[in-house]
Coordinates of C-alpha atoms and ligand atoms in Angstrom, one line a residue:
M1 CA 0.2 0.1 -0.1
G2 CA 2.6 2.7 -1.2
Q3 CA 4.8 1.9 1.6
A4 CA 8.3 3.3 1.4
R5 CA 11.0 0.7 1.1
L6 CA 14.4 0.8 2.4
R7 CA 16.7 1.3 -0.7
G8 CA 19.6 -0.9 -0.1
T9 CA 21.2 -4.0 -1.6
P10 CA 19.1 -7.1 -2.7
E11 CA 20.6 -8.8 0.3
Q12 CA 19.8 -6.1 2.6
R13 CA 16.3 -6.1 1.5
K14 CA 15.8 -9.7 1.5
Q15 CA 17.0 -9.5 5.2
A16 CA 14.6 -6.7 6.2
A17 CA 11.7 -8.6 4.6
I18 CA 12.7 -11.8 6.5
E19 CA 12.7 -9.9 9.8
R20 CA 9.4 -8.3 9.0
Q21 CA 8.1 -11.5 8.2
L22 CA 9.4 -13.0 11.5
S23 CA 7.7 -10.3 13.4
L24 CA 4.3 -11.4 11.8
R25 CA 4.8 -15.1 12.5
P26 CA 1.9 -16.6 14.2
K27 CA 2.4 -19.0 17.0
Y28 CA 1.0 -21.9 15.2
V29 CA -1.0 -22.9 12.1
K30 CA -3.6 -25.8 12.1
C31 CA -2.8 -28.8 9.9
N32 CA -5.1 -28.8 7.0
H33 CA -5.3 -32.4 6.9
C34 CA -5.5 -33.5 10.8
Q35 CA -5.9 -30.4 12.6
A36 CA -2.8 -30.6 14.7
E37 CA -1.2 -27.4 15.8
L38 CA 1.9 -26.9 14.0
T39 CA 4.5 -24.4 15.6
E40 CA 7.6 -25.0 13.2
L41 CA 6.6 -22.4 10.8
Q42 CA 9.4 -21.8 8.1
P43 CA 9.3 -18.2 6.5
I44 CA 8.9 -18.5 2.7
D45 CA 10.9 -16.0 0.5
I46 CA 8.3 -13.6 -0.6
S47 CA 10.7 -10.9 -2.3
G48 CA 9.0 -9.7 -5.3
M49 CA 5.6 -10.9 -4.3
R50 CA 3.2 -7.8 -4.3
G51 CA 0.6 -7.6 -1.7
I52 CA 2.3 -10.6 0.4
E53 CA 3.4 -9.5 4.0
A54 CA 4.4 -12.8 5.2
A55 CA 4.2 -16.2 4.3
F56 CA 5.2 -19.4 6.3
A57 CA 5.1 -23.2 5.6
A58 CA 4.6 -25.7 8.2
H59 CA 5.2 -29.4 7.7
C60 CA 2.9 -31.6 9.7
P61 CA 4.8 -34.5 11.2
H62 CA 1.7 -36.6 12.0
C63 CA 0.3 -36.8 8.5
E64 CA 3.2 -35.4 6.4
H65 CA 1.1 -32.6 4.9
D66 CA 2.5 -29.2 4.3
T67 CA 0.2 -26.4 5.5
F68 CA 0.7 -22.7 4.5
A69 CA 0.1 -19.5 6.4
I70 CA 0.1 -16.5 4.2
K71 CA -0.7 -12.7 5.2
G72 CA -1.2 -9.9 3.0
E73 CA -3.9 -8.6 0.5
P74 CA -6.8 -11.0 -0.1
E75 CA -6.1 -11.2 -3.9
A76 CA -2.2 -11.5 -3.4
V77 CA -2.9 -14.2 -1.0
A78 CA -5.2 -16.2 -3.2
Q79 CA -2.8 -16.1 -6.2
M80 CA 0.0 -17.3 -3.9
H81 CA -2.2 -20.0 -2.8
M82 CA -2.8 -21.1 -6.4
A83 CA 0.9 -20.9 -7.2
I84 CA 1.8 -23.0 -4.3
E85 CA -0.9 -25.6 -5.3
D86 CA 0.6 -25.4 -8.8
A87 CA 4.0 -25.9 -7.6
A88 CA 3.0 -28.8 -5.2
G89 CA 0.8 -30.7 -7.7
S90 CA -2.2 -29.5 -5.9
E91 CA -1.5 -31.9 -2.8
S92 CA -1.2 -29.0 -0.7
L93 CA -4.0 -26.9 0.8
A94 CA -3.7 -23.4 1.8
G95 CA -3.9 -22.8 5.4
V96 CA -5.7 -20.1 7.2
V97 CA -4.1 -18.4 10.1
P98 CA -5.8 -18.2 13.4
A99 CA -4.9 -14.5 13.3
A100 CA -6.3 -11.9 15.7
N101 CA -7.6 -9.7 13.1
R102 CA -10.3 -12.2 12.0
K103 CA -13.4 -13.1 13.8
Ligands
LIG201 ZN1 -1.5 -33.1 9.9

């Protein structure tokens, strides 16, 4: 949303993006498949993705499914979900973050 970005090297910008993401990391996501609470959220590189504030992937040790938590503008989130599904051969379902900003 017209946010001023730090101008720096690609490395610096990437690092800043990662730090911003980590500050948005939810405590857990629920596995899409078995509803287990997954707390091992790995940040996904979202550099170059417009409208995405943060994205994480969690691998469920119980059922081996990957669940994704993505924050950002709804359209951008939907697009990223589709991209992930394409990349994962549609096996992975997009997760919903139990965020405080939702009722
Ligand atoms: Zn699971």
